[in-house]
CSV table of C-alpha atoms and ligand atoms in Angstrom, one decimal:
chain,number,residue,atom,x,y,z
A,189,MET,CA,4.2,-22.3,15.4
A,190,VAL,CA,4.5,-19.9,12.4
A,191,ASN,CA,8.2,-19.4,11.5
A,192,THR,CA,8.2,-15.7,10.7
A,193,ASP,CA,12.0,-15.7,9.4
A,194,SER,CA,11.4,-17.8,6.6
A,195,LEU,CA,8.1,-16.3,5.7
A,196,LEU,CA,9.8,-12.9,5.6
A,197,GLU,CA,12.8,-14.4,3.6
A,198,PHE,CA,10.3,-15.8,1.2
A,199,ALA,CA,8.3,-12.7,0.7
A,200,LYS,CA,11.4,-10.5,0.3
A,201,HIS,CA,12.7,-12.9,-2.2
A,202,ILE,CA,9.6,-13.0,-4.4
A,203,ALA,CA,9.2,-9.2,-4.0
A,204,ASN,CA,12.8,-8.9,-5.2
A,205,GLN,CA,12.6,-11.1,-8.1
A,206,ALA,CA,9.2,-9.1,-9.1
A,207,GLY,CA,11.1,-6.0,-8.9
A,208,VAL,CA,13.6,-7.3,-11.4
A,209,MET,CA,10.7,-8.2,-13.9
A,210,MET,CA,9.2,-4.7,-13.3
A,211,SER,CA,12.5,-2.9,-14.1
A,212,ASP,CA,13.3,-5.1,-17.0
A,213,ALA,CA,9.9,-4.6,-18.6
A,214,ARG,CA,10.2,-0.9,-18.5
A,215,ASP,CA,13.7,-0.6,-19.4
A,216,SER,CA,13.0,-2.5,-22.6
A,217,ASN,CA,9.7,-0.9,-23.0
A,218,ARG,CA,8.1,-4.3,-23.2
A,219,PHE,CA,4.6,-4.0,-21.7
A,220,SER,CA,1.1,-3.3,-23.1
A,221,GLU,CA,-1.6,-1.3,-21.9
A,222,ASP,CA,-5.4,-2.3,-21.4
A,223,TYR,CA,-8.4,-1.1,-19.3
A,224,LYS,CA,-10.3,-3.0,-16.7
A,225,ALA,CA,-13.7,-1.8,-15.4
A,226,ASP,CA,-13.5,0.6,-18.5
A,227,HIS,CA,-11.4,3.2,-16.8
A,228,GLU,CA,-8.6,1.3,-14.6
A,229,LEU,CA,-5.2,1.0,-16.2
A,230,VAL,CA,-3.6,-2.3,-16.3
A,231,THR,CA,-0.5,-3.4,-18.0
A,232,SER,CA,0.7,-6.7,-19.3
A,233,THR,CA,3.4,-6.4,-16.6
A,234,ASP,CA,0.9,-6.2,-13.6
A,235,LEU,CA,-0.5,-9.4,-14.9
A,236,ALA,CA,2.8,-11.0,-15.4
A,237,ILE,CA,3.9,-10.0,-12.0
A,238,ASP,CA,0.5,-11.5,-10.4
A,239,HIS,CA,1.2,-14.6,-12.2
A,240,TYR,CA,4.8,-14.8,-10.9
A,241,LEU,CA,3.9,-14.1,-7.2
A,242,CYS,CA,0.9,-16.3,-7.1
A,243,GLN,CA,2.7,-19.2,-8.6
A,244,GLN,CA,5.4,-18.9,-6.2
A,245,ILE,CA,3.2,-18.7,-3.1
A,246,ALA,CA,1.0,-21.6,-4.3
A,247,ILE,CA,4.2,-23.7,-4.6
A,248,ALA,CA,5.7,-22.7,-1.1
A,249,TYR,CA,2.4,-22.5,0.8
A,250,PRO,CA,-0.1,-24.6,-0.9
A,251,ASP,CA,-2.3,-24.5,2.0
A,252,HIS,CA,-2.4,-20.5,2.1
A,253,GLN,CA,-5.1,-18.4,0.1
A,254,ILE,CA,-4.0,-15.6,-2.0
A,255,LEU,CA,-6.1,-12.4,-2.4
A,256,SER,CA,-4.8,-10.7,-5.4
A,257,GLU,CA,-5.6,-7.4,-7.3
A,258,GLU,CA,-5.5,-9.0,-10.6
A,259,SER,CA,-6.4,-12.6,-10.2
A,260,SER,CA,-8.4,-13.0,-7.1
A,261,PRO,CA,-9.8,-9.6,-6.1
A,262,ASP,CA,-13.4,-11.2,-5.0
A,263,LEU,CA,-11.6,-14.0,-2.5
A,264,SER,CA,-13.7,-15.5,0.1
A,265,LEU,CA,-11.7,-16.0,3.1
A,266,SER,CA,-11.4,-19.2,4.9
A,267,ASP,CA,-9.3,-19.6,8.2
A,268,ALA,CA,-6.1,-20.2,6.4
A,269,PRO,CA,-3.4,-17.6,6.3
A,270,VAL,CA,-3.9,-15.1,3.3
A,271,TRP,CA,-1.2,-13.4,1.2
A,272,VAL,CA,-2.5,-9.9,0.2
A,273,ILE,CA,-0.8,-8.8,-2.9
A,274,ASP,CA,-0.5,-5.8,-5.3
A,275,PRO,CA,1.9,-6.5,-8.3
A,276,ILE,CA,2.2,-3.1,-9.1
A,277,ASP,CA,1.0,-0.2,-6.9
A,278,GLY,CA,1.2,2.7,-8.9
A,279,THR,CA,0.4,1.2,-12.4
A,280,VAL,CA,-0.2,4.8,-13.7
A,281,ASN,CA,3.2,6.0,-12.6
A,282,PHE,CA,4.9,2.7,-14.2
A,283,ALA,CA,3.1,3.2,-17.5
A,284,HIS,CA,4.0,7.0,-17.4
A,285,GLY,CA,7.8,6.3,-16.7
A,286,HIS,CA,7.8,7.7,-13.1
A,287,LYS,CA,9.6,5.9,-10.3
A,288,HIS,CA,7.0,5.9,-7.4
A,289,VAL,CA,6.0,2.5,-8.1
A,290,ALA,CA,6.1,-0.8,-5.9
A,291,ILE,CA,5.2,-4.4,-5.3
A,292,SER,CA,3.2,-5.0,-2.2
A,293,ILE,CA,3.0,-8.3,-0.2
A,294,GLY,CA,1.3,-8.7,2.9
A,295,LEU,CA,0.4,-11.8,5.0
A,296,TYR,CA,-2.9,-11.7,7.0
A,297,VAL,CA,-3.2,-14.5,9.7
A,298,GLU,CA,-5.8,-15.2,12.2
A,299,GLY,CA,-7.3,-11.4,12.2
A,300,GLN,CA,-4.0,-9.7,12.0
A,301,ARG,CA,-1.4,-8.2,9.6
A,302,LEU,CA,1.6,-10.7,10.1
A,303,LEU,CA,4.2,-9.3,7.9
A,304,GLY,CA,4.6,-6.8,5.0
A,305,VAL,CA,7.1,-6.4,2.3
A,306,VAL,CA,7.0,-3.2,0.0
A,307,ASN,CA,9.6,-3.3,-2.6
A,308,ALA,CA,10.1,-0.2,-4.9
A,309,PRO,CA,12.9,-1.2,-7.4
A,310,PHE,CA,13.1,2.2,-9.3
A,311,LEU,CA,14.0,3.8,-6.1
A,312,GLN,CA,16.0,0.7,-4.8
A,313,GLU,CA,14.0,0.8,-1.4
A,314,CYS,CA,12.8,-2.3,0.2
A,315,TYR,CA,10.5,-2.0,3.2
A,316,TRP,CA,9.5,-4.7,5.5
A,317,ALA,CA,7.9,-5.5,8.7
A,318,VAL,CA,7.0,-8.4,11.1
A,319,LYS,CA,4.3,-7.8,13.7
A,320,GLY,CA,6.2,-7.0,17.0
A,321,GLN,CA,9.6,-6.7,15.3
A,322,GLY,CA,9.8,-3.1,13.8
A,323,ALA,CA,9.8,-1.8,10.4
A,324,TYR,CA,13.0,-1.5,8.1
A,325,LEU,CA,14.1,0.2,5.0
A,326,ASN,CA,17.1,-1.7,3.2
A,327,GLY,CA,17.9,-3.2,6.7
A,328,LYS,CA,17.8,0.3,8.5
A,329,ARG,CA,15.0,0.5,11.5
A,330,LEU,CA,12.5,3.1,10.9
A,331,HIS,CA,10.4,5.6,13.2
A,332,VAL,CA,7.8,8.0,12.4
A,333,ALA,CA,8.5,11.5,12.0
A,334,ASP,CA,9.6,13.7,15.4
A,335,LYS,CA,6.7,15.6,16.7
A,336,VAL,CA,5.4,18.0,14.2
A,337,ALA,CA,2.7,20.5,14.7
A,338,LEU,CA,-0.3,19.8,12.4
A,339,ARG,CA,0.6,23.0,10.6
A,340,ASN,CA,4.0,21.7,9.5
A,341,ALA,CA,2.6,18.3,8.6
A,342,LEU,CA,3.2,16.9,5.3
A,343,VAL,CA,0.2,14.7,4.0
A,344,ALA,CA,-0.2,12.3,1.3
A,345,THR,CA,-3.6,11.0,-0.2
A,346,GLY,CA,-4.8,9.6,-3.4
A,347,PHE,CA,-7.6,10.0,-5.8
A,348,PRO,CA,-10.0,7.0,-7.0
A,349,TYR,CA,-10.1,6.0,-10.8
A,350,GLN,CA,-13.9,6.4,-10.5
A,351,LYS,CA,-14.4,10.3,-10.7
A,352,ASN,CA,-18.3,10.5,-10.1
A,353,ALA,CA,-18.4,11.5,-6.4
A,354,LEU,CA,-15.7,13.9,-5.7
A,355,ASP,CA,-17.3,16.6,-3.7
A,356,LYS,CA,-16.1,15.0,-0.2
A,357,LEU,CA,-12.7,14.5,-1.5
A,358,ILE,CA,-12.3,18.0,-3.0
A,359,LYS,CA,-13.6,19.3,0.4
A,360,ARG,CA,-11.1,17.2,2.5
A,361,VAL,CA,-8.1,18.1,0.0
A,362,SER,CA,-9.1,21.8,0.7
A,363,ASN,CA,-9.3,21.1,4.6
A,364,VAL,CA,-5.7,19.9,4.7
A,365,LEU,CA,-4.5,22.3,2.2
A,366,SER,CA,-5.6,24.9,4.6
A,367,GLN,CA,-4.7,23.4,7.7
A,368,CYS,CA,-1.5,21.7,7.2
A,369,GLN,CA,2.1,22.6,5.4
A,370,ASP,CA,1.0,20.9,2.1
A,371,ILE,CA,-0.3,17.8,0.5
A,372,ARG,CA,1.0,15.1,-1.9
A,373,ARG,CA,-0.5,12.8,-4.3
A,374,ASN,CA,2.5,10.2,-5.1
A,375,GLY,CA,0.4,7.6,-6.8
A,376,SER,CA,1.4,4.6,-4.5
A,377,ALA,CA,-0.6,3.9,-1.6
A,378,ALA,CA,1.7,1.1,-0.4
A,379,LEU,CA,4.7,3.7,-0.6
A,380,ASP,CA,2.7,6.5,1.1
A,381,LEU,CA,2.4,4.2,4.0
A,382,CYS,CA,6.0,3.4,3.9
A,383,TRP,CA,6.9,7.1,3.7
A,384,VAL,CA,4.9,7.6,6.9
A,385,ALA,CA,6.8,4.9,8.6
A,386,SER,CA,10.2,6.5,7.4
A,387,GLY,CA,9.1,10.1,8.5
A,388,ARG,CA,9.1,11.6,5.2
A,389,LEU,CA,5.5,12.2,5.5
A,390,GLN,CA,3.4,13.0,8.5
A,391,ALA,CA,0.3,11.5,7.5
A,392,TYR,CA,-1.6,9.6,4.5
A,393,TYR,CA,-5.4,9.3,4.1
A,394,GLU,CA,-7.5,7.4,1.3
A,395,SER,CA,-10.0,4.8,0.8
A,396,VAL,CA,-8.2,2.0,-0.8
A,397,LYS,CA,-8.5,-1.9,-1.3
A,398,PRO,CA,-6.9,-4.5,1.0
A,399,TRP,CA,-3.9,-5.0,-1.6
A,400,ASP,CA,-3.2,-1.4,-1.4
A,401,MET,CA,-2.6,-1.3,2.3
A,402,ALA,CA,-2.1,-4.8,4.0
A,403,ALA,CA,1.5,-4.5,3.6
A,404,GLY,CA,2.1,-0.7,4.3
A,405,ALA,CA,-0.2,-0.1,7.0
A,406,LEU,CA,2.0,-2.9,9.1
A,407,ILE,CA,5.0,-1.3,8.0
A,408,ALA,CA,3.7,2.1,9.3
A,409,ALA,CA,2.2,0.7,12.6
A,410,GLU,CA,5.6,-1.1,13.5
A,411,ALA,CA,7.5,2.4,13.0
A,412,GLY,CA,5.3,4.0,15.5
A,413,ALA,CA,2.3,5.3,13.3
A,414,GLN,CA,-1.6,5.1,14.4
A,415,VAL,CA,-3.6,3.3,12.0
A,416,GLY,CA,-7.3,4.2,12.1
A,417,ARG,CA,-10.4,5.8,10.1
A,418,TYR,CA,-11.5,9.2,9.2
A,419,ASP,CA,-15.0,8.1,8.2
A,420,VAL,CA,-17.1,4.9,8.2
A,421,VAL,CA,-16.1,1.6,7.0
A,422,SER,CA,-18.4,0.2,4.5
A,423,SER,CA,-16.8,-2.8,2.9
A,424,THR,CA,-17.1,-6.2,4.3
A,425,TRP,CA,-13.2,-7.1,4.5
A,426,PRO,CA,-11.8,-7.8,7.9
A,427,LEU,CA,-10.5,-4.6,9.6
A,428,ALA,CA,-6.8,-5.6,9.4
A,429,ILE,CA,-7.1,-5.5,5.7
A,430,ASN,CA,-9.9,-3.2,5.1
A,431,GLY,CA,-8.6,0.1,3.6
A,432,ASP,CA,-11.8,2.1,3.7
A,433,SER,CA,-11.4,5.5,5.1
A,434,LEU,CA,-7.9,4.8,6.1
A,435,LEU,CA,-6.0,7.4,8.0
A,436,VAL,CA,-2.3,6.6,9.0
A,437,CYS,CA,-0.1,9.2,10.8
A,438,ARG,CA,2.1,10.0,13.8
A,439,PRO,CA,-0.1,9.3,16.8
A,440,SER,CA,-0.1,13.0,18.1
A,441,LEU,CA,-1.8,14.3,14.9
A,442,TYR,CA,-4.4,11.4,14.8
A,443,ASP,CA,-7.3,13.3,16.9
A,444,GLN,CA,-6.8,16.7,14.8
A,445,LEU,CA,-6.6,15.0,11.3
A,446,VAL,CA,-10.1,13.1,12.1
A,447,GLN,CA,-11.3,16.4,12.6
A,448,VAL,CA,-9.8,18.0,9.4
A,449,LEU,CA,-11.1,15.1,7.5
A,450,CYS,CA,-14.6,15.3,9.0
A,451,VAL,CA,-16.5,17.1,6.2
A,452,ASP,CA,-20.1,15.8,7.0
B,630,LIG,C1,-3.5,2.9,-6.7
B,630,LIG,C2,-2.4,3.6,-6.0
B,630,LIG,C3,-2.7,5.0,-5.9
B,630,LIG,C4,-4.3,5.0,-5.1
B,630,LIG,C5,-5.3,4.4,-5.8
B,630,LIG,C6,-4.8,2.9,-5.9
B,630,LIG,P1,-2.8,0.8,-8.4
B,630,LIG,O1,-3.3,1.5,-7.1
B,630,LIG,O2,-2.1,3.2,-4.8
B,630,LIG,O3,-1.9,5.7,-5.2
B,630,LIG,O4,-4.4,6.6,-5.0
B,630,LIG,O5,-6.2,4.5,-4.8
B,630,LIG,O6,-5.7,2.4,-6.5
B,630,LIG,O7,-4.1,0.8,-9.3
B,630,LIG,O8,-1.6,1.4,-9.0
B,630,LIG,O9,-2.5,-0.5,-8.2
B,631,LIG,CA1,-2.7,-0.5,-5.6
B,632,LIG,CA1,-2.1,-2.4,-8.9
């Protein structure tokens, strides 16, 4: 029998400690910048937080697996529970002194998202959810926005680091701009999902990696959002942690948004 209370307390504790590391590094300007895959920014703080989280998980749960953006992005999954972590979601924001940055920690067990914690230290907002137990922001229960017409929906998205195939992306942005209220590119997929949960956004769509969405998708779903797809899934990650063509929104907007985002 899985004890979700102790798993959640553990995840919140390490997310909080990681938040202190993140704030300290930026307040003292003590981080260096580098690039991976030629064009993707990574800072020494991404690596330090990744190391800290992996170390703590390995000590507390030695039988579990870790799928982490910086140290094990190509993990082969076994039947063990998997911690899916993004040490800094919003690295570009972090490096430029913006506040929209988070640590994202999800736990995937037997085909399902079991818990998620997204901690945004510069905003002093910690979001969490356990499957079947609702979603919370700093202890306050979250619910998706009240009924909103598509025309009045505020929609967030993100753009890939690799900028070589932008045609469909631009078309989708154009469709959303013409049919919804406005669009936001906040720079942290994990927080975008939490903002759908809190009702600050009515929808979020993007193709992202498991560590960008494992925690946030559960938090959004537990707040009443519909989690689905606007296009095909091409990567082989299990669906619960597969971020391909992710569309997360108020259920009443889902079918219309699939139409808006269909650009074939
Ligand atoms: C990125 C952010 C961004 C999203 C990108 C992600 P990173 O994560 O979530 O909002 O648009 O797709 O890669 O690189 O800052 O961890
Ligand atoms: Ca990320
Ligand atoms: Ca990251």
